[in-house]
PDB file of C-alpha atoms and ligand atoms in Angstrom:
ATOM      1  CA  MET A   1      15.137  16.133  -4.841  1.00 92.00           C
ATOM      2  CA  TYR A   2      14.058  13.888  -1.985  1.00 98.00           C
ATOM      3  CA  LYS A   3      15.904  12.534   1.041  1.00 98.00           C
ATOM      4  CA  GLY A   4      13.421   9.754   1.765  1.00 98.00           C
ATOM      5  CA  VAL A   5      10.980   7.422   0.033  1.00 98.00           C
ATOM      6  CA  LEU A   6       7.817   6.100   1.668  1.00 98.00           C
ATOM      7  CA  PHE A   7       6.647   2.927  -0.052  1.00 98.00           C
ATOM      8  CA  ASP A   8       3.128   1.587   0.133  1.00 98.00           C
ATOM      9  CA  LEU A   9       3.170  -2.243   0.278  1.00 97.00           C
ATOM     10  CA  ASP A  10       0.200  -3.911  -1.432  1.00 94.00           C
ATOM     11  CA  GLY A  11       0.232  -3.092  -5.131  1.00 94.00           C
ATOM     12  CA  VAL A  12       3.562  -1.224  -5.008  1.00 97.00           C
ATOM     13  CA  ILE A  13       6.138  -3.637  -3.572  1.00 98.00           C
ATOM     14  CA  VAL A  14       4.239  -6.893  -3.977  1.00 96.00           C
ATOM     15  CA  ASP A  15       1.272  -7.975  -6.030  1.00 90.00           C
ATOM     16  CA  THR A  16      -0.953  -8.669  -3.016  1.00 93.00           C
ATOM     17  CA  ALA A  17      -3.650  -6.200  -4.142  1.00 90.00           C
ATOM     18  CA  GLY A  18      -5.150  -9.056  -6.183  1.00 92.00           C
ATOM     19  CA  TYR A  19      -5.166 -11.358  -3.136  1.00 94.00           C
ATOM     20  CA  HIS A  20      -7.005  -8.740  -1.070  1.00 96.00           C
ATOM     21  CA  PHE A  21      -9.541  -8.384  -3.902  1.00 96.00           C
ATOM     22  CA  GLN A  22     -10.085 -12.161  -4.138  1.00 96.00           C
ATOM     23  CA  ALA A  23     -10.499 -12.555  -0.372  1.00 97.00           C
ATOM     24  CA  TRP A  24     -12.949  -9.627  -0.075  1.00 98.00           C
ATOM     25  CA  LYS A  25     -14.932 -10.867  -3.084  1.00 98.00           C
ATOM     26  CA  ARG A  26     -15.182 -14.336  -1.535  1.00 98.00           C
ATOM     27  CA  LEU A  27     -16.434 -12.765   1.693  1.00 98.00           C
ATOM     28  CA  ALA A  28     -18.930 -10.540  -0.141  1.00 98.00           C
ATOM     29  CA  ASN A  29     -20.238 -13.546  -2.102  1.00 98.00           C
ATOM     30  CA  SER A  30     -20.624 -15.546   1.128  1.00 98.00           C
ATOM     31  CA  LEU A  31     -22.861 -12.707   2.378  1.00 98.00           C
ATOM     32  CA  GLY A  32     -24.946 -12.827  -0.817  1.00 97.00           C
ATOM     33  CA  THR A  33     -23.484  -9.670  -2.329  1.00 98.00           C
ATOM     34  CA  ASP A  34     -20.727  -8.721  -4.781  1.00 98.00           C
ATOM     35  CA  PHE A  35     -18.701  -5.761  -6.039  1.00 98.00           C
ATOM     36  CA  THR A  36     -16.856  -4.823  -9.216  1.00 97.00           C
ATOM     37  CA  THR A  37     -13.183  -4.235  -9.983  1.00 96.00           C
ATOM     38  CA  ILE A  38     -14.046  -0.539 -10.336  1.00 95.00           C
ATOM     39  CA  GLN A  39     -15.558  -0.509  -6.827  1.00 97.00           C
ATOM     40  CA  ASN A  40     -12.450  -2.365  -5.625  1.00 96.00           C
ATOM     41  CA  GLU A  41     -10.365   0.747  -6.357  1.00 92.00           C
ATOM     42  CA  GLN A  42     -12.168   2.329  -3.359  1.00 93.00           C
ATOM     43  CA  LEU A  43     -10.942  -0.489  -1.083  1.00 95.00           C
ATOM     44  CA  LYS A  44      -7.262  -0.295  -2.025  1.00 93.00           C
ATOM     45  CA  GLY A  45      -5.145   1.186   0.762  1.00 91.00           C
ATOM     46  CA  VAL A  46      -8.078   1.163   3.188  1.00 94.00           C
ATOM     47  CA  GLY A  47      -7.751  -0.736   6.493  1.00 93.00           C
ATOM     48  CA  ARG A  48      -9.470  -4.066   7.097  1.00 95.00           C
ATOM     49  CA  VAL A  49     -12.306  -2.862   9.347  1.00 96.00           C
ATOM     50  CA  GLU A  50     -13.064   0.167   7.154  1.00 95.00           C
ATOM     51  CA  SER A  51     -12.994  -1.989   3.986  1.00 97.00           C
ATOM     52  CA  LEU A  52     -15.572  -4.370   5.455  1.00 98.00           C
ATOM     53  CA  GLN A  53     -17.822  -1.446   6.365  1.00 98.00           C
ATOM     54  CA  ILE A  54     -17.668  -0.156   2.773  1.00 98.00           C
ATOM     55  CA  ILE A  55     -18.578  -3.601   1.375  1.00 98.00           C
ATOM     56  CA  LEU A  56     -21.479  -3.970   3.855  1.00 98.00           C
ATOM     57  CA  ASP A  57     -22.732  -0.506   2.878  1.00 98.00           C
ATOM     58  CA  TRP A  58     -22.589  -1.387  -0.841  1.00 98.00           C
ATOM     59  CA  GLY A  59     -24.666  -4.521  -0.161  1.00 98.00           C
ATOM     60  CA  GLU A  60     -26.954  -2.686   2.319  1.00 98.00           C
ATOM     61  CA  ILE A  61     -26.076  -5.354   4.892  1.00 98.00           C
ATOM     62  CA  ILE A  62     -26.197  -4.658   8.624  1.00 98.00           C
ATOM     63  CA  LYS A  63     -23.921  -6.583  11.007  1.00 98.00           C
ATOM     64  CA  THR A  64     -23.197  -6.107  14.697  1.00 98.00           C
ATOM     65  CA  LYS A  65     -19.691  -5.083  15.802  1.00 97.00           C
ATOM     66  CA  GLU A  66     -19.062  -8.671  16.970  1.00 98.00           C
ATOM     67  CA  GLU A  67     -20.155 -10.107  13.618  1.00 98.00           C
ATOM     68  CA  GLN A  68     -17.959  -7.584  11.811  1.00 98.00           C
ATOM     69  CA  ALA A  69     -14.947  -8.599  13.901  1.00 98.00           C
ATOM     70  CA  GLU A  70     -15.600 -12.251  13.020  1.00 98.00           C
ATOM     71  CA  LEU A  71     -15.938 -11.416   9.300  1.00 98.00           C
ATOM     72  CA  CYS A  72     -12.595  -9.561   9.390  1.00 98.00           C
ATOM     73  CA  ILE A  73     -10.946 -12.660  10.886  1.00 98.00           C
ATOM     74  CA  ILE A  74     -12.427 -14.869   8.146  1.00 98.00           C
ATOM     75  CA  LYS A  75     -11.306 -12.467   5.385  1.00 98.00           C
ATOM     76  CA  ASN A  76      -7.794 -12.383   6.817  1.00 97.00           C
ATOM     77  CA  GLU A  77      -7.645 -16.194   6.964  1.00 97.00           C
ATOM     78  CA  TRP A  78      -8.634 -16.340   3.283  1.00 97.00           C
ATOM     79  CA  TYR A  79      -6.122 -13.602   2.435  1.00 96.00           C
ATOM     80  CA  LEU A  80      -3.337 -15.451   4.264  1.00 95.00           C
ATOM     81  CA  GLU A  81      -4.255 -18.700   2.481  1.00 94.00           C
ATOM     82  CA  LEU A  82      -3.636 -16.892  -0.811  1.00 92.00           C
ATOM     83  CA  SER A  83      -0.474 -15.070   0.276  1.00 90.00           C
ATOM     84  CA  THR A  84       1.133 -17.628   2.556  1.00 85.00           C
ATOM     85  CA  ASN A  85       3.520 -19.117   0.011  1.00 87.00           C
ATOM     86  CA  MET A  86       4.787 -15.805  -1.276  1.00 92.00           C
ATOM     87  CA  ASP A  87       8.445 -15.516  -2.115  1.00 93.00           C
ATOM     88  CA  GLU A  88      10.706 -13.047  -3.875  1.00 94.00           C
ATOM     89  CA  SER A  89       9.218 -13.918  -7.266  1.00 93.00           C
ATOM     90  CA  GLU A  90       6.181 -11.835  -6.268  1.00 93.00           C
ATOM     91  CA  ILE A  91       8.131  -8.618  -5.827  1.00 97.00           C
ATOM     92  CA  LEU A  92       6.832  -6.197  -8.448  1.00 97.00           C
ATOM     93  CA  PRO A  93       9.123  -5.148 -11.347  1.00 97.00           C
ATOM     94  CA  GLY A  94      11.706  -2.463 -10.616  1.00 97.00           C
ATOM     95  CA  VAL A  95      11.248  -2.568  -6.830  1.00 98.00           C
ATOM     96  CA  LYS A  96      14.435  -4.431  -5.917  1.00 98.00           C
ATOM     97  CA  ASP A  97      16.585  -2.248  -8.212  1.00 97.00           C
ATOM     98  CA  MET A  98      15.140   0.916  -6.738  1.00 98.00           C
ATOM     99  CA  LEU A  99      15.599  -0.267  -3.144  1.00 98.00           C
ATOM    100  CA  ASP A 100      19.216  -1.245  -3.895  1.00 98.00           C
ATOM    101  CA  SER A 101      19.908   2.092  -5.502  1.00 98.00           C
ATOM    102  CA  LEU A 102      18.330   4.062  -2.643  1.00 98.00           C
ATOM    103  CA  LYS A 103      20.197   2.074  -0.030  1.00 97.00           C
ATOM    104  CA  GLU A 104      23.575   2.318  -1.796  1.00 97.00           C
ATOM    105  CA  ASN A 105      23.158   6.101  -1.941  1.00 97.00           C
ATOM    106  CA  GLN A 106      21.893   6.579   1.631  1.00 97.00           C
ATOM    107  CA  VAL A 107      18.409   7.720   0.666  1.00 98.00           C
ATOM    108  CA  HIS A 108      16.083   6.901   3.584  1.00 98.00           C
ATOM    109  CA  ILE A 109      13.459   4.186   3.119  1.00 98.00           C
ATOM    110  CA  ALA A 110      10.243   3.570   5.078  1.00 98.00           C
ATOM    111  CA  LEU A 111       7.039   1.604   4.601  1.00 98.00           C
ATOM    112  CA  GLY A 112       3.625   3.277   4.802  1.00 98.00           C
ATOM    113  CA  SER A 113       0.991   0.549   4.589  1.00 97.00           C
ATOM    114  CA  ALA A 114      -2.480   0.000   6.016  1.00 96.00           C
ATOM    115  CA  SER A 115      -1.804  -3.721   6.269  1.00 96.00           C
ATOM    116  CA  LYS A 116      -1.437  -5.534   9.566  1.00 96.00           C
ATOM    117  CA  ASN A 117       0.324  -8.300   7.636  1.00 96.00           C
ATOM    118  CA  ALA A 118       3.091  -6.016   6.352  1.00 96.00           C
ATOM    119  CA  VAL A 119       5.993  -7.403   8.401  1.00 96.00           C
ATOM    120  CA  THR A 120       5.062 -11.017   7.555  1.00 94.00           C
ATOM    121  CA  ILE A 121       4.869 -10.221   3.842  1.00 96.00           C
ATOM    122  CA  LEU A 122       8.131  -8.214   3.769  1.00 97.00           C
ATOM    123  CA  LYS A 123       9.939 -11.059   5.522  1.00 95.00           C
ATOM    124  CA  ALA A 124       8.389 -13.658   3.183  1.00 94.00           C
ATOM    125  CA  VAL A 125       9.705 -11.858   0.097  1.00 96.00           C
ATOM    126  CA  GLY A 126      13.086 -11.052   1.690  1.00 96.00           C
ATOM    127  CA  LEU A 127      12.817  -7.234   1.712  1.00 98.00           C
ATOM    128  CA  PHE A 128      12.378  -6.571   5.429  1.00 97.00           C
ATOM    129  CA  ASP A 129      15.973  -5.399   6.015  1.00 98.00           C
ATOM    130  CA  TYR A 130      15.756  -2.531   3.531  1.00 98.00           C
ATOM    131  CA  PHE A 131      13.322  -0.568   5.712  1.00 98.00           C
ATOM    132  CA  GLU A 132      14.523   1.824   8.399  1.00 98.00           C
ATOM    133  CA  SER A 133      10.980   2.199   9.630  1.00 98.00           C
ATOM    134  CA  ILE A 134       7.773   0.269   9.092  1.00 98.00           C
ATOM    135  CA  ILE A 135       4.520   2.143   9.601  1.00 98.00           C
ATOM    136  CA  ASP A 136       1.722  -0.371   9.137  1.00 97.00           C
ATOM    137  CA  GLY A 137      -1.841  -1.005  10.264  1.00 95.00           C
ATOM    138  CA  THR A 138      -0.631  -1.947  13.744  1.00 96.00           C
ATOM    139  CA  LYS A 139       0.872   1.514  14.276  1.00 97.00           C
ATOM    140  CA  THR A 140      -1.842   3.811  12.933  1.00 96.00           C
ATOM    141  CA  THR A 141      -5.189   4.871  14.326  1.00 95.00           C
ATOM    142  CA  ARG A 142      -6.534   6.558  11.188  1.00 94.00           C
ATOM    143  CA  SER A 143      -6.936   4.820   7.819  1.00 91.00           C
ATOM    144  CA  LYS A 144      -5.860   6.355   4.481  1.00 94.00           C
ATOM    145  CA  PRO A 145      -7.025   8.878   3.072  1.00 96.00           C
ATOM    146  CA  ASP A 146      -5.960  10.341   6.423  1.00 97.00           C
ATOM    147  CA  PRO A 147      -2.248  11.300   6.104  1.00 98.00           C
ATOM    148  CA  GLN A 148      -1.256   9.762   9.479  1.00 98.00           C
ATOM    149  CA  THR A 149       0.529   6.718   7.954  1.00 98.00           C
ATOM    150  CA  PHE A 150       2.864   8.900   5.905  1.00 98.00           C
ATOM    151  CA  GLU A 151       3.279  11.588   8.570  1.00 98.00           C
ATOM    152  CA  LEU A 152       4.499   8.908  10.992  1.00 98.00           C
ATOM    153  CA  GLY A 153       6.791   7.515   8.271  1.00 98.00           C
ATOM    154  CA  ALA A 154       8.455  10.892   7.619  1.00 98.00           C
ATOM    155  CA  GLU A 155       8.764  11.527  11.348  1.00 98.00           C
ATOM    156  CA  ALA A 156      10.433   8.149  11.885  1.00 98.00           C
ATOM    157  CA  LEU A 157      12.981   9.025   9.203  1.00 98.00           C
ATOM    158  CA  GLY A 158      13.574  12.444  10.778  1.00 98.00           C
ATOM    159  CA  LEU A 159      12.390  14.184   7.605  1.00 98.00           C
ATOM    160  CA  LYS A 160       9.732  16.744   6.646  1.00 98.00           C
ATOM    161  CA  PRO A 161       6.944  15.714   4.241  1.00 98.00           C
ATOM    162  CA  SER A 162       8.464  18.013   1.595  1.00 98.00           C
ATOM    163  CA  GLU A 163      11.706  15.986   1.793  1.00 98.00           C
ATOM    164  CA  CYS A 164       9.975  12.656   1.079  1.00 98.00           C
ATOM    165  CA  ILE A 165       8.148  11.128  -1.853  1.00 98.00           C
ATOM    166  CA  VAL A 166       5.320   8.598  -1.485  1.00 98.00           C
ATOM    167  CA  ILE A 167       4.848   5.714  -3.922  1.00 98.00           C
ATOM    168  CA  GLU A 168       1.235   4.486  -3.948  1.00 97.00           C
ATOM    169  CA  ASP A 169      -1.147   2.366  -6.034  1.00 96.00           C
ATOM    170  CA  SER A 170      -4.415   3.511  -4.477  1.00 95.00           C
ATOM    171  CA  ILE A 171      -6.697   6.525  -4.878  1.00 96.00           C
ATOM    172  CA  LYS A 172      -7.025   6.782  -1.082  1.00 95.00           C
ATOM    173  CA  GLY A 173      -3.253   6.514  -0.584  1.00 97.00           C
ATOM    174  CA  ILE A 174      -2.474   9.267  -3.095  1.00 98.00           C
ATOM    175  CA  GLU A 175      -5.128  11.415  -1.419  1.00 97.00           C
ATOM    176  CA  ALA A 176      -3.588  10.699   2.004  1.00 98.00           C
ATOM    177  CA  ALA A 177      -0.087  11.609   0.892  1.00 98.00           C
ATOM    178  CA  LYS A 178      -1.156  14.780  -0.889  1.00 98.00           C
ATOM    179  CA  SER A 179      -3.129  16.008   2.093  1.00 98.00           C
ATOM    180  CA  GLY A 180      -0.036  15.451   4.256  1.00 98.00           C
ATOM    181  CA  GLY A 181       2.034  17.643   1.910  1.00 98.00           C
ATOM    182  CA  PHE A 182       3.956  14.823   0.174  1.00 98.00           C
ATOM    183  CA  ASP A 183       4.796  14.536  -3.519  1.00 98.00           C
ATOM    184  CA  THR A 184       3.474  11.307  -5.016  1.00 98.00           C
ATOM    185  CA  ILE A 185       4.282   8.699  -7.640  1.00 98.00           C
ATOM    186  CA  GLY A 186       1.360   6.518  -8.728  1.00 97.00           C
ATOM    187  CA  ILE A 187       1.659   2.861  -9.685  1.00 97.00           C
ATOM    188  CA  GLY A 188      -1.181   1.979 -12.046  1.00 95.00           C
ATOM    189  CA  GLN A 189      -3.171   3.992 -14.542  1.00 94.00           C
ATOM    190  CA  SER A 190      -3.029   7.790 -14.782  1.00 92.00           C
ATOM    191  CA  GLU A 191      -6.791   7.823 -15.529  1.00 93.00           C
ATOM    192  CA  THR A 192      -7.369   6.356 -12.046  1.00 92.00           C
ATOM    193  CA  LEU A 193      -4.563   7.913 -10.001  1.00 95.00           C
ATOM    194  CA  ASP A 194      -3.983  11.640  -9.681  1.00 95.00           C
ATOM    195  CA  ALA A 195      -0.331  11.501  -8.562  1.00 97.00           C
ATOM    196  CA  SER A 196       1.488  14.820  -8.265  1.00 96.00           C
ATOM    197  CA  ILE A 197       4.724  13.839 -10.065  1.00 96.00           C
ATOM    198  CA  ILE A 198       4.018  10.906 -12.394  1.00 96.00           C
ATOM    199  CA  THR A 199       2.007   7.674 -12.671  1.00 96.00           C
ATOM    200  CA  VAL A 200       3.784   4.653 -14.124  1.00 96.00           C
ATOM    201  CA  LYS A 201       2.738   1.068 -14.854  1.00 96.00           C
ATOM    202  CA  ASP A 202       5.557  -0.165 -12.625  1.00 96.00           C
ATOM    203  CA  LEU A 203       8.867   1.114 -11.264  1.00 97.00           C
ATOM    204  CA  THR A 204      10.838  -0.040 -14.334  1.00 96.00           C
ATOM    205  CA  GLU A 205       9.145   2.881 -16.155  1.00 95.00           C
ATOM    206  CA  LEU A 206      10.412   5.442 -13.663  1.00 96.00           C
ATOM    207  CA  SER A 207      13.553   7.444 -14.536  1.00 95.00           C
ATOM    208  CA  TYR A 208      15.421   8.479 -11.438  1.00 96.00           C
ATOM    209  CA  ASN A 209      18.865   9.179 -10.109  1.00 96.00           C
ATOM    210  CA  CYS A 210      20.212   8.503  -6.613  1.00 96.00           C
ATOM    211  CA  GLU A 211      23.275  10.352  -5.404  1.00 95.00           C
ATOM    212  CA  ASP A 212      24.686  11.616  -2.091  1.00 94.00           C
ATOM    213  CA  GLY A 213      21.584  10.859  -0.041  1.00 97.00           C
ATOM    214  CA  THR A 214      19.115  12.303  -2.539  1.00 97.00           C
ATOM    215  CA  LEU A 215      16.683  10.934  -5.085  1.00 97.00           C
ATOM    216  CA  THR A 216      15.858  12.929  -8.207  1.00 96.00           C
ATOM    217  CA  ILE A 217      12.960  11.954 -10.463  1.00 96.00           C
ATOM    218  CA  LEU A 218      14.169  12.584 -14.002  1.00 92.00           C
ATOM    219  CA  LYS A 219      11.031  12.295 -16.091  1.00 72.00           C
ATOM    220  CA  ARG A 220       7.862  14.018 -14.956  1.00 57.00           C
ATOM    221  CA  THR A 221       4.450  14.454 -16.535  1.00 51.00           C
TER     222      THR A 221
HETATM  223  P1  B16 B 301      -4.649  -6.223   6.092  1.00 92.01           P
HETATM  224  P2  B16 B 301      -1.474  -1.012   1.526  1.00 92.01           P
HETATM  225  C1  B16 B 301      -3.707  -2.181   2.337  1.00 92.01           C
HETATM  226  O1  B16 B 301      -2.327  -2.197   2.162  1.00 92.01           O
HETATM  227  C2  B16 B 301      -4.423  -2.841   1.171  1.00 92.01           C
HETATM  228  O2  B16 B 301      -4.301  -2.047   0.011  1.00 92.01           O
HETATM  229  C3  B16 B 301      -5.888  -2.993   1.492  1.00 92.01           C
HETATM  230  O3  B16 B 301      -6.538  -3.671   0.436  1.00 92.01           O
HETATM  231  C4  B16 B 301      -6.040  -3.785   2.798  1.00 92.01           C
HETATM  232  O4  B16 B 301      -7.412  -3.869   3.175  1.00 92.01           O
HETATM  233  C5  B16 B 301      -5.275  -3.070   3.904  1.00 92.01           C
HETATM  234  O5  B16 B 301      -3.921  -2.933   3.526  1.00 92.01           O
HETATM  235  C6  B16 B 301      -5.326  -3.824   5.203  1.00 92.01           C
HETATM  236  O6  B16 B 301      -4.612  -5.013   5.056  1.00 92.01           O
HETATM  237  O7  B16 B 301      -6.007  -6.825   6.017  1.00 92.01           O
HETATM  238  O8  B16 B 301      -3.540  -7.108   5.598  1.00 92.01           O
HETATM  239  O9  B16 B 301      -4.360  -5.640   7.459  1.00 92.01           O
HETATM  240  O10 B16 B 301      -1.901  -0.902   0.107  1.00 92.01           O
HETATM  241  O11 B16 B 301      -1.756   0.218   2.371  1.00 92.01           O
HETATM  242  O12 B16 B 301      -0.056  -1.520   1.669  1.00 92.01           O
HETATM  243 MG1   MG B 302      -1.519  -0.316  -1.905  1.00 92.01          MG
END
């Protein structure tokens, strides 16, 4: 039983993971390099600056700190071009129902995302008001797989890690949550994600019950 849920954003609440991939790929191609969808799994959940460094390392490309800052700005402009017209139709399946159910039953809700665009995206899709606390890339100093994002989320809700569950779509995010002592639900493929409770394709596949301020996951693997 859990008293709080910490939601990742990209790839869990909204389908922006694909937009990040497209924008990074465009940037990599503009630098004369490329990366695969399998490599992209290593970028999911990782902050902007750290993601660029990984891509530069893959391509054995050296850039100064100033050039890296400029490249991050360009990537974000391309990402925002892709995500700017988002609306509630891009909320992933099962998310709205789960948020409604949690809220109706006084289960605490926070966001734990690496993205600096999190507030903009949540407002664009009309989900901002569900969150009691938003821990995003503007509030953290250490990128996932460090547990800081989720530790701050639990703290903001006044809960211990053992009282919260983290919902994540990334390898690094699951790693971060586990190392902070959180149970985890994976969104994606169980071959890729080693979640502690269950990995589902999307939240419509998750059996749960919300009652008197607690969430119970009914079906576990
Ligand atoms: P931004 P999440 C992460 O969000 C994305 O998975 C990752 O691909 C992105 O690089 C990172 O946010 C930073 O995002 O460039 O918008 O600040 O999955 O932790 O919600
Ligand atoms: Mg994610």
